[in-house]
Amino acid sequence: MAHPVDLEVGRRIRHRRWMLGMSQQQLARQVGIGFQQVQKYETGANRVSASRLWDIAKALDVPIAFFFGQERATPASPDAPDSCALDLVRHFLAIPEPKRRSLLNLAIVLGEGAA
């Protein structure tokens, strides 16, 4: 069974890679490993060594502390989408449909007051 820290590090690798629009193959190539290894890191099946985490952090343009919840990632370029909006979309899509529709209606009402 994977340790909770390994699961969180893997989740943050996957999240940051996704934020950058990078495939597992692209990350693997930059780090010098196979994409299957990236899959194992992201699922927490394999623990990431300190030196490999250093390489991954460089490839994903984040400080090491990002993987442990100590720092937020900044967009890699001015063209990168807002990470807050991406987080919102990811979590919104995880909500069951009837509740998602209610939340959307609430956001519409709240947004009308800001316009």
Tab-separated table of N, CA, C and O in Angstrom:
chain	number	residue	atom	x	y	z
A	1	MET	N	0.846	-1.187	0.000
A	1	MET	CA	0.000	0.000	0.000
A	1	MET	C	0.886	1.243	0.000
A	1	MET	O	1.846	1.331	0.754
A	2	ALA	N	0.548	2.207	-0.841
A	2	ALA	CA	1.356	3.419	-0.980
A	2	ALA	C	1.214	4.311	0.252
A	2	ALA	O	0.141	4.420	0.846
A	3	HIS	N	2.306	4.959	0.601
A	3	HIS	CA	2.312	5.918	1.705
A	3	HIS	C	1.561	7.175	1.263
A	3	HIS	O	1.662	7.582	0.103
A	4	PRO	N	0.806	7.807	2.156
A	4	PRO	CA	0.056	9.012	1.790
A	4	PRO	C	0.926	10.124	1.186
A	4	PRO	O	0.479	10.844	0.293
A	5	VAL	N	2.171	10.255	1.640
A	5	VAL	CA	3.061	11.275	1.085
A	5	VAL	C	3.395	10.953	-0.366
A	5	VAL	O	3.396	11.839	-1.230
A	6	ASP	N	3.644	9.668	-0.667
A	6	ASP	CA	3.933	9.270	-2.050
A	6	ASP	C	2.724	9.537	-2.953
A	6	ASP	O	2.878	9.966	-4.100
A	7	LEU	N	1.530	9.292	-2.430
A	7	LEU	CA	0.314	9.559	-3.199
A	7	LEU	C	0.159	11.050	-3.476
A	7	LEU	O	-0.186	11.457	-4.592
A	8	GLU	N	0.443	11.885	-2.472
A	8	GLU	CA	0.317	13.336	-2.651
A	8	GLU	C	1.369	13.872	-3.616
A	8	GLU	O	1.066	14.711	-4.472
A	9	VAL	N	2.598	13.403	-3.506
A	9	VAL	CA	3.652	13.831	-4.437
A	9	VAL	C	3.254	13.443	-5.856
A	9	VAL	O	3.351	14.254	-6.785
A	10	GLY	N	2.773	12.235	-6.040
A	10	GLY	CA	2.341	11.787	-7.360
A	10	GLY	C	1.182	12.605	-7.899
A	10	GLY	O	1.154	12.969	-9.079
A	11	ARG	N	0.236	12.927	-7.031
A	11	ARG	CA	-0.907	13.747	-7.442
A	11	ARG	C	-0.438	15.125	-7.894
A	11	ARG	O	-0.900	15.658	-8.893
A	12	ARG	N	0.525	15.688	-7.185
A	12	ARG	CA	1.029	17.016	-7.535
A	12	ARG	C	1.862	16.983	-8.828
A	12	ARG	O	1.819	17.927	-9.604
A	13	ILE	N	2.582	15.891	-9.056
A	13	ILE	CA	3.299	15.748	-10.337
A	13	ILE	C	2.284	15.742	-11.477
A	13	ILE	O	2.420	16.481	-12.459
A	14	ARG	N	1.259	14.907	-11.346
A	14	ARG	CA	0.238	14.793	-12.389
A	14	ARG	C	-0.482	16.130	-12.603
A	14	ARG	O	-0.681	16.572	-13.736
A	15	HIS	N	-0.825	16.797	-11.520
A	15	HIS	CA	-1.542	18.073	-11.607
A	15	HIS	C	-0.707	19.127	-12.330
A	15	HIS	O	-1.197	19.796	-13.240
A	16	ARG	N	0.549	19.263	-11.940
A	16	ARG	CA	1.403	20.277	-12.560
A	16	ARG	C	1.647	19.945	-14.039
A	16	ARG	O	1.622	20.821	-14.892
A	17	ARG	N	1.870	18.676	-14.331
A	17	ARG	CA	2.077	18.251	-15.718
A	17	ARG	C	0.845	18.600	-16.544
A	17	ARG	O	0.949	19.159	-17.637
A	18	TRP	N	-0.317	18.332	-15.999
A	18	TRP	CA	-1.575	18.628	-16.669
A	18	TRP	C	-1.738	20.135	-16.864
A	18	TRP	O	-2.170	20.587	-17.924
A	19	MET	N	-1.394	20.932	-15.848
A	19	MET	CA	-1.490	22.386	-15.941
A	19	MET	C	-0.639	22.923	-17.087
A	19	MET	O	-1.005	23.905	-17.725
A	20	LEU	N	0.494	22.289	-17.318
A	20	LEU	CA	1.395	22.731	-18.382
A	20	LEU	C	1.032	22.153	-19.747
A	20	LEU	O	1.664	22.486	-20.749
A	21	GLY	N	0.045	21.269	-19.779
A	21	GLY	CA	-0.328	20.635	-21.041
A	21	GLY	C	0.730	19.657	-21.525
A	21	GLY	O	0.890	19.444	-22.715
A	22	MET	N	1.448	19.060	-20.588
A	22	MET	CA	2.558	18.159	-20.902
A	22	MET	C	2.085	16.709	-20.770
A	22	MET	O	1.394	16.364	-19.816
A	23	SER	N	2.461	15.872	-21.714
A	23	SER	CA	2.111	14.449	-21.640
A	23	SER	C	3.099	13.719	-20.722
A	23	SER	O	4.181	14.229	-20.411
A	24	GLN	N	2.713	12.519	-20.334
A	24	GLN	CA	3.632	11.688	-19.549
A	24	GLN	C	4.894	11.397	-20.359
A	24	GLN	O	5.990	11.372	-19.806
A	25	GLN	N	4.733	11.192	-21.649
A	25	GLN	CA	5.882	10.919	-22.511
A	25	GLN	C	6.841	12.114	-22.545
A	25	GLN	O	8.055	11.936	-22.505
A	26	GLN	N	6.301	13.320	-22.630
A	26	GLN	CA	7.141	14.513	-22.663
A	26	GLN	C	7.916	14.681	-21.361
A	26	GLN	O	9.107	14.981	-21.377
A	27	LEU	N	7.235	14.488	-20.237
A	27	LEU	CA	7.915	14.598	-18.944
A	27	LEU	C	8.987	13.525	-18.833
A	27	LEU	O	10.122	13.805	-18.423
A	28	ALA	N	8.649	12.305	-19.200
A	28	ALA	CA	9.610	11.201	-19.126
A	28	ALA	C	10.854	11.499	-19.954
A	28	ALA	O	11.983	11.279	-19.497
A	29	ARG	N	10.648	12.014	-21.149
A	29	ARG	CA	11.775	12.343	-22.024
A	29	ARG	C	12.675	13.398	-21.380
A	29	ARG	O	13.898	13.280	-21.396
A	30	GLN	N	12.079	14.438	-20.802
A	30	GLN	CA	12.862	15.506	-20.173
A	30	GLN	C	13.656	15.006	-18.973
A	30	GLN	O	14.750	15.487	-18.701
A	31	VAL	N	13.094	14.043	-18.262
A	31	VAL	CA	13.731	13.534	-17.044
A	31	VAL	C	14.661	12.358	-17.336
A	31	VAL	O	15.520	12.029	-16.527
A	32	GLY	N	14.483	11.724	-18.508
A	32	GLY	CA	15.339	10.604	-18.879
A	32	GLY	C	14.881	9.262	-18.349
A	32	GLY	O	15.692	8.405	-18.007
A	33	ILE	N	13.556	9.079	-18.282
A	33	ILE	CA	12.977	7.814	-17.827
A	33	ILE	C	11.882	7.402	-18.800
A	33	ILE	O	11.536	8.147	-19.708
A	34	GLY	N	11.301	6.231	-18.590
A	34	GLY	CA	10.186	5.784	-19.417
A	34	GLY	C	8.875	6.357	-18.908
A	34	GLY	O	8.736	6.652	-17.722
A	35	PHE	N	7.899	6.495	-19.815
A	35	PHE	CA	6.627	7.074	-19.385
A	35	PHE	C	5.906	6.177	-18.380
A	35	PHE	O	5.135	6.654	-17.553
A	36	GLN	N	6.194	4.863	-18.419
A	36	GLN	CA	5.584	3.959	-17.439
A	36	GLN	C	6.031	4.319	-16.024
A	36	GLN	O	5.262	4.207	-15.068
A	37	GLN	N	7.291	4.780	-15.915
A	37	GLN	CA	7.788	5.181	-14.602
A	37	GLN	C	7.047	6.427	-14.127
A	37	GLN	O	6.715	6.547	-12.946
A	38	VAL	N	6.771	7.356	-15.044
A	38	VAL	CA	5.995	8.548	-14.678
A	38	VAL	C	4.622	8.116	-14.185
A	38	VAL	O	4.132	8.628	-13.173
A	39	GLN	N	3.995	7.157	-14.866
A	39	GLN	CA	2.690	6.643	-14.428
A	39	GLN	C	2.768	6.104	-13.008
A	39	GLN	O	1.897	6.367	-12.181
A	40	LYS	N	3.820	5.347	-12.717
A	40	LYS	CA	3.976	4.761	-11.383
A	40	LYS	C	4.208	5.830	-10.331
A	40	LYS	O	3.704	5.723	-9.213
A	41	TYR	N	4.968	6.873	-10.669
A	41	TYR	CA	5.159	7.981	-9.727
A	41	TYR	C	3.826	8.674	-9.457
A	41	TYR	O	3.486	8.984	-8.323
A	42	GLU	N	3.068	8.943	-10.521
A	42	GLU	CA	1.816	9.681	-10.386
A	42	GLU	C	0.766	8.924	-9.591
A	42	GLU	O	-0.066	9.540	-8.927
A	43	THR	N	0.776	7.613	-9.653
A	43	THR	CA	-0.195	6.819	-8.893
A	43	THR	C	0.296	6.487	-7.491
A	43	THR	O	-0.462	5.963	-6.685
A	44	GLY	N	1.550	6.787	-7.212
A	44	GLY	CA	2.114	6.459	-5.909
A	44	GLY	C	2.584	5.026	-5.818
A	44	GLY	O	2.990	4.558	-4.754
A	45	ALA	N	2.538	4.284	-6.938
A	45	ALA	CA	2.980	2.889	-6.938
A	45	ALA	C	4.483	2.803	-6.691
A	45	ALA	O	4.949	1.856	-6.062
A	46	ASN	N	5.234	3.780	-7.207
A	46	ASN	CA	6.681	3.856	-6.971
A	46	ASN	C	7.000	5.167	-6.272
A	46	ASN	O	6.448	6.212	-6.614
A	47	ARG	N	7.882	5.087	-5.319
A	47	ARG	CA	8.338	6.268	-4.583
A	47	ARG	C	9.363	7.017	-5.423
A	47	ARG	O	10.214	6.414	-6.067
A	48	VAL	N	9.279	8.345	-5.427
A	48	VAL	CA	10.203	9.182	-6.194
A	48	VAL	C	11.423	9.483	-5.326
A	48	VAL	O	11.286	9.992	-4.218
A	49	SER	N	12.611	9.181	-5.842
A	49	SER	CA	13.838	9.487	-5.099
A	49	SER	C	14.067	10.996	-5.093
A	49	SER	O	13.512	11.733	-5.911
A	50	ALA	N	14.893	11.447	-4.175
A	50	ALA	CA	15.181	12.882	-4.053
A	50	ALA	C	15.788	13.436	-5.339
A	50	ALA	O	15.385	14.499	-5.823
A	51	SER	N	16.745	12.725	-5.921
A	51	SER	CA	17.382	13.228	-7.140
A	51	SER	C	16.411	13.249	-8.316
A	51	SER	O	16.419	14.172	-9.128
A	52	ARG	N	15.532	12.260	-8.400
A	52	ARG	CA	14.543	12.225	-9.479
A	52	ARG	C	13.513	13.334	-9.270
A	52	ARG	O	13.086	13.982	-10.216
A	53	LEU	N	13.131	13.586	-8.018
A	53	LEU	CA	12.181	14.659	-7.738
A	53	LEU	C	12.785	16.011	-8.123
A	53	LEU	O	12.094	16.888	-8.640
A	54	TRP	N	14.085	16.153	-7.917
A	54	TRP	CA	14.793	17.368	-8.323
A	54	TRP	C	14.665	17.567	-9.839
A	54	TRP	O	14.343	18.654	-10.306
A	55	ASP	N	14.902	16.488	-10.587
A	55	ASP	CA	14.793	16.547	-12.053
A	55	ASP	C	13.359	16.862	-12.499
A	55	ASP	O	13.142	17.652	-13.419
A	56	ILE	N	12.399	16.248	-11.840
A	56	ILE	CA	10.993	16.472	-12.181
A	56	ILE	C	10.599	17.914	-11.875
A	56	ILE	O	9.914	18.569	-12.673
A	57	ALA	N	11.051	18.437	-10.754
A	57	ALA	CA	10.756	19.823	-10.390
A	57	ALA	C	11.304	20.789	-11.437
A	57	ALA	O	10.630	21.744	-11.828
A	58	LYS	N	12.515	20.524	-11.921
A	58	LYS	CA	13.099	21.373	-12.966
A	58	LYS	C	12.275	21.287	-14.248
A	58	LYS	O	11.987	22.302	-14.877
A	59	ALA	N	11.890	20.067	-14.627
A	59	ALA	CA	11.114	19.873	-15.855
A	59	ALA	C	9.741	20.544	-15.769
A	59	ALA	O	9.228	21.038	-16.770
A	60	LEU	N	9.155	20.564	-14.570
A	60	LEU	CA	7.828	21.141	-14.381
A	60	LEU	C	7.876	22.600	-13.921
A	60	LEU	O	6.825	23.208	-13.672
A	61	ASP	N	9.086	23.133	-13.785
A	61	ASP	CA	9.288	24.532	-13.415
A	61	ASP	C	8.609	24.910	-12.094
A	61	ASP	O	7.862	25.883	-12.008
A	62	VAL	N	8.856	24.084	-11.079
A	62	VAL	CA	8.352	24.366	-9.733
A	62	VAL	C	9.457	24.094	-8.720
A	62	VAL	O	10.363	23.302	-8.986
A	63	PRO	N	9.392	24.730	-7.550
A	63	PRO	CA	10.345	24.403	-6.490
A	63	PRO	C	9.999	23.036	-5.887
A	63	PRO	O	8.847	22.587	-5.962
A	64	ILE	N	10.968	22.385	-5.300
A	64	ILE	CA	10.741	21.077	-4.660
A	64	ILE	C	9.598	21.153	-3.649
A	64	ILE	O	8.792	20.235	-3.535
A	65	ALA	N	9.514	22.258	-2.926
A	65	ALA	CA	8.486	22.415	-1.891
A	65	ALA	C	7.070	22.289	-2.454
A	65	ALA	O	6.137	21.929	-1.726
A	66	PHE	N	6.889	22.546	-3.742
A	66	PHE	CA	5.573	22.430	-4.368
A	66	PHE	C	4.983	21.038	-4.160
A	66	PHE	O	3.775	20.890	-3.942
A	67	PHE	N	5.817	20.016	-4.207
A	67	PHE	CA	5.329	18.639	-4.105
A	67	PHE	C	4.881	18.267	-2.701
A	67	PHE	O	4.246	17.251	-2.496
A	68	PHE	N	5.203	19.121	-1.748
A	68	PHE	CA	4.835	18.854	-0.362
A	68	PHE	C	3.854	19.886	0.173
A	68	PHE	O	3.662	20.016	1.368
A	69	GLY	N	3.247	20.647	-0.740
A	69	GLY	CA	2.216	21.592	-0.351
A	69	GLY	C	2.737	22.867	0.275
A	69	GLY	O	1.969	23.620	0.850
A	70	GLN	N	4.033	23.128	0.164
A	70	GLN	CA	4.609	24.300	0.805
A	70	GLN	C	4.549	25.547	-0.068
A	70	GLN	O	4.593	26.645	0.436
A	71	GLU	N	4.500	25.382	-1.381
A	71	GLU	CA	4.455	26.520	-2.293
A	71	GLU	C	3.504	26.206	-3.424
A	71	GLU	O	3.349	25.065	-3.824
A	72	ARG	N	2.888	27.244	-3.943
A	72	ARG	CA	2.022	27.077	-5.115
A	72	ARG	C	2.852	27.243	-6.367
A	72	ARG	O	3.823	27.974	-6.377
A	73	ALA	N	2.441	26.597	-7.394
A	73	ALA	CA	3.114	26.733	-8.683
A	73	ALA	C	2.677	28.034	-9.332
A	73	ALA	O	1.556	28.487	-9.153
A	74	THR	N	3.556	28.615	-10.070
A	74	THR	CA	3.212	29.783	-10.862
A	74	THR	C	3.122	29.339	-12.313
A	74	THR	O	3.783	28.381	-12.709
A	75	PRO	N	2.321	30.000	-13.114
A	75	PRO	CA	2.260	29.609	-14.525
A	75	PRO	C	3.638	29.671	-15.154
A	75	PRO	O	4.445	30.541	-14.827
A	76	ALA	N	3.932	28.751	-16.051
A	76	ALA	CA	5.248	28.667	-16.673
A	76	ALA	C	5.502	29.825	-17.621
A	76	ALA	O	6.636	30.197	-17.844
A	77	SER	N	4.463	30.409	-18.169
A	77	SER	CA	4.634	31.523	-19.092
A	77	SER	C	3.391	32.392	-19.023
A	77	SER	O	2.354	31.965	-18.508
A	78	PRO	N	3.470	33.604	-19.557
A	78	PRO	CA	2.280	34.453	-19.560
A	78	PRO	C	1.118	33.824	-20.320
A	78	PRO	O	-0.031	34.170	-20.087
A	79	ASP	N	1.403	32.910	-21.235
A	79	ASP	CA	0.347	32.261	-22.019
A	79	ASP	C	-0.302	31.090	-21.282
A	79	ASP	O	-1.316	30.571	-21.735
A	80	ALA	N	0.300	30.648	-20.162
A	80	ALA	CA	-0.236	29.491	-19.434
A	80	ALA	C	-1.564	29.873	-18.774
A	80	ALA	O	-1.729	30.982	-18.280
A	81	PRO	N	-2.534	28.938	-18.763
A	81	PRO	CA	-3.822	29.245	-18.140
A	81	PRO	C	-3.679	29.458	-16.641
A	81	PRO	O	-2.765	28.963	-16.001
A	82	ASP	N	-4.600	30.206	-16.117
A	82	ASP	CA	-4.605	30.486	-14.671
A	82	ASP	C	-4.796	29.188	-13.894
A	82	ASP	O	-5.772	28.488	-14.110
A	83	SER	N	-3.883	28.891	-12.994
A	83	SER	CA	-3.950	27.629	-12.252
A	83	SER	C	-5.184	27.559	-11.372
A	83	SER	O	-5.726	26.485	-11.148
A	84	CYS	N	-5.658	28.674	-10.876
A	84	CYS	CA	-6.875	28.683	-10.056
A	84	CYS	C	-8.069	28.234	-10.885
A	84	CYS	O	-8.884	27.444	-10.428
A	85	ALA	N	-8.177	28.717	-12.100
A	85	ALA	CA	-9.288	28.324	-12.972
A	85	ALA	C	-9.207	26.841	-13.305
A	85	ALA	O	-10.233	26.147	-13.341
A	86	LEU	N	-8.002	26.328	-13.529
A	86	LEU	CA	-7.850	24.903	-13.816
A	86	LEU	C	-8.246	24.054	-12.619
A	86	LEU	O	-8.904	23.021	-12.765
A	87	ASP	N	-7.846	24.485	-11.421
A	87	ASP	CA	-8.259	23.774	-10.203
A	87	ASP	C	-9.779	23.764	-10.089
A	87	ASP	O	-10.384	22.742	-9.775
A	88	LEU	N	-10.387	24.918	-10.345
A	88	LEU	CA	-11.838	25.029	-10.249
A	88	LEU	C	-12.531	24.083	-11.225
A	88	LEU	O	-13.465	23.367	-10.855
A	89	VAL	N	-12.064	24.044	-12.450
A	89	VAL	CA	-12.664	23.167	-13.456
A	89	VAL	C	-12.502	21.696	-13.061
A	89	VAL	O	-13.456	20.918	-13.142
A	90	ARG	N	-11.292	21.320	-12.628
A	90	ARG	CA	-11.062	19.927	-12.225
A	90	ARG	C	-12.012	19.501	-11.125
A	90	ARG	O	-12.633	18.435	-11.180
A	91	HIS	N	-12.148	20.341	-10.106
A	91	HIS	CA	-13.007	19.988	-8.975
A	91	HIS	C	-14.484	20.067	-9.350
A	91	HIS	O	-15.284	19.258	-8.888
A	92	PHE	N	-14.839	21.020	-10.197
A	92	PHE	CA	-16.217	21.147	-10.658
A	92	PHE	C	-16.656	19.874	-11.384
A	92	PHE	O	-17.754	19.370	-11.158
A	93	LEU	N	-15.786	19.348	-12.246
A	93	LEU	CA	-16.129	18.149	-13.009
A	93	LEU	C	-16.242	16.903	-12.136
A	93	LEU	O	-16.863	15.920	-12.546
A	94	ALA	N	-15.683	16.962	-10.938
A	94	ALA	CA	-15.769	15.820	-10.025
A	94	ALA	C	-17.084	15.790	-9.244
A	94	ALA	O	-17.419	14.790	-8.625
A	95	ILE	N	-17.843	16.870	-9.311
A	95	ILE	CA	-19.118	16.962	-8.590
A	95	ILE	C	-20.186	16.201	-9.375
A	95	ILE	O	-20.269	16.328	-10.600
A	96	PRO	N	-21.035	15.421	-8.682
A	96	PRO	CA	-22.126	14.713	-9.372
A	96	PRO	C	-23.050	15.699	-10.096
A	96	PRO	O	-23.257	16.827	-9.644
A	97	GLU	N	-23.632	15.265	-11.204
A	97	GLU	CA	-24.380	16.142	-12.111
A	97	GLU	C	-25.456	17.019	-11.456
A	97	GLU	O	-25.447	18.220	-11.678
A	98	PRO	N	-26.381	16.519	-10.665
A	98	PRO	CA	-27.420	17.425	-10.143
A	98	PRO	C	-26.821	18.559	-9.289
A	98	PRO	O	-27.240	19.705	-9.393
A	99	LYS	N	-25.824	18.248	-8.508
A	99	LYS	CA	-25.185	19.272	-7.674
A	99	LYS	C	-24.364	20.226	-8.543
A	99	LYS	O	-24.267	21.409	-8.246
A	100	ARG	N	-23.763	19.706	-9.614
A	100	ARG	CA	-22.975	20.540	-10.519
A	100	ARG	C	-23.863	21.608	-11.155
A	100	ARG	O	-23.484	22.767	-11.257
A	101	ARG	N	-25.062	21.221	-11.584
A	101	ARG	CA	-26.003	22.172	-12.192
A	101	ARG	C	-26.386	23.245	-11.175
A	101	ARG	O	-26.422	24.432	-11.492
A	102	SER	N	-26.634	22.858	-9.927
A	102	SER	CA	-26.977	23.829	-8.884
A	102	SER	C	-25.829	24.799	-8.632
A	102	SER	O	-26.044	26.003	-8.474
A	103	LEU	N	-24.627	24.281	-8.609
A	103	LEU	CA	-23.458	25.134	-8.395
A	103	LEU	C	-23.272	26.095	-9.563
A	103	LEU	O	-22.954	27.276	-9.369
A	104	LEU	N	-23.488	25.626	-10.777
A	104	LEU	CA	-23.390	26.490	-11.945
A	104	LEU	C	-24.419	27.622	-11.865
A	104	LEU	O	-24.096	28.780	-12.133
A	105	ASN	N	-25.644	27.285	-11.474
A	105	ASN	CA	-26.675	28.316	-11.340
A	105	ASN	C	-26.287	29.349	-10.283
A	105	ASN	O	-26.488	30.550	-10.475
A	106	LEU	N	-25.716	28.893	-9.187
A	106	LEU	CA	-25.248	29.813	-8.146
A	106	LEU	C	-24.151	30.729	-8.681
A	106	LEU	O	-24.160	31.937	-8.457
A	107	ALA	N	-23.202	30.170	-9.429
A	107	ALA	CA	-22.108	30.978	-9.997
A	107	ALA	C	-22.650	32.014	-10.973
A	107	ALA	O	-22.168	33.158	-10.991
A	108	ILE	N	-23.662	31.644	-11.731
A	108	ILE	CA	-24.266	32.604	-12.670
A	108	ILE	C	-24.889	33.766	-11.909
A	108	ILE	O	-24.675	34.932	-12.251
A	109	VAL	N	-25.634	33.458	-10.857
A	109	VAL	CA	-26.273	34.507	-10.062
A	109	VAL	C	-25.222	35.405	-9.403
A	109	VAL	O	-25.335	36.626	-9.446
A	110	LEU	N	-24.184	34.793	-8.817
A	110	LEU	CA	-23.144	35.589	-8.170
A	110	LEU	C	-22.366	36.426	-9.181
A	110	LEU	O	-21.963	37.557	-8.882
A	111	GLY	N	-22.161	35.905	-10.368
A	111	GLY	CA	-21.444	36.632	-11.399
A	111	GLY	C	-22.217	37.816	-11.945
A	111	GLY	O	-21.619	38.797	-12.387
A	112	GLU	N	-23.536	37.735	-11.921
A	112	GLU	CA	-24.348	38.839	-12.419
A	112	GLU	C	-24.141	40.096	-11.574
A	112	GLU	O	-24.137	41.201	-12.087
A	113	GLY	N	-23.929	39.933	-10.302
A	113	GLY	CA	-23.702	41.082	-9.420
A	113	GLY	C	-22.359	41.738	-9.635
A	113	GLY	O	-22.151	42.908	-9.337
A	114	ALA	N	-21.402	40.991	-10.215
A	114	ALA	CA	-20.054	41.523	-10.423
A	114	ALA	C	-19.931	42.248	-11.758
A	114	ALA	O	-18.998	43.003	-11.973
A	115	ALA	N	-20.868	42.026	-12.657
A	115	ALA	CA	-20.769	42.607	-14.007
A	115	ALA	C	-21.171	44.057	-14.041
A	115	ALA	O	-21.734	44.631	-13.241
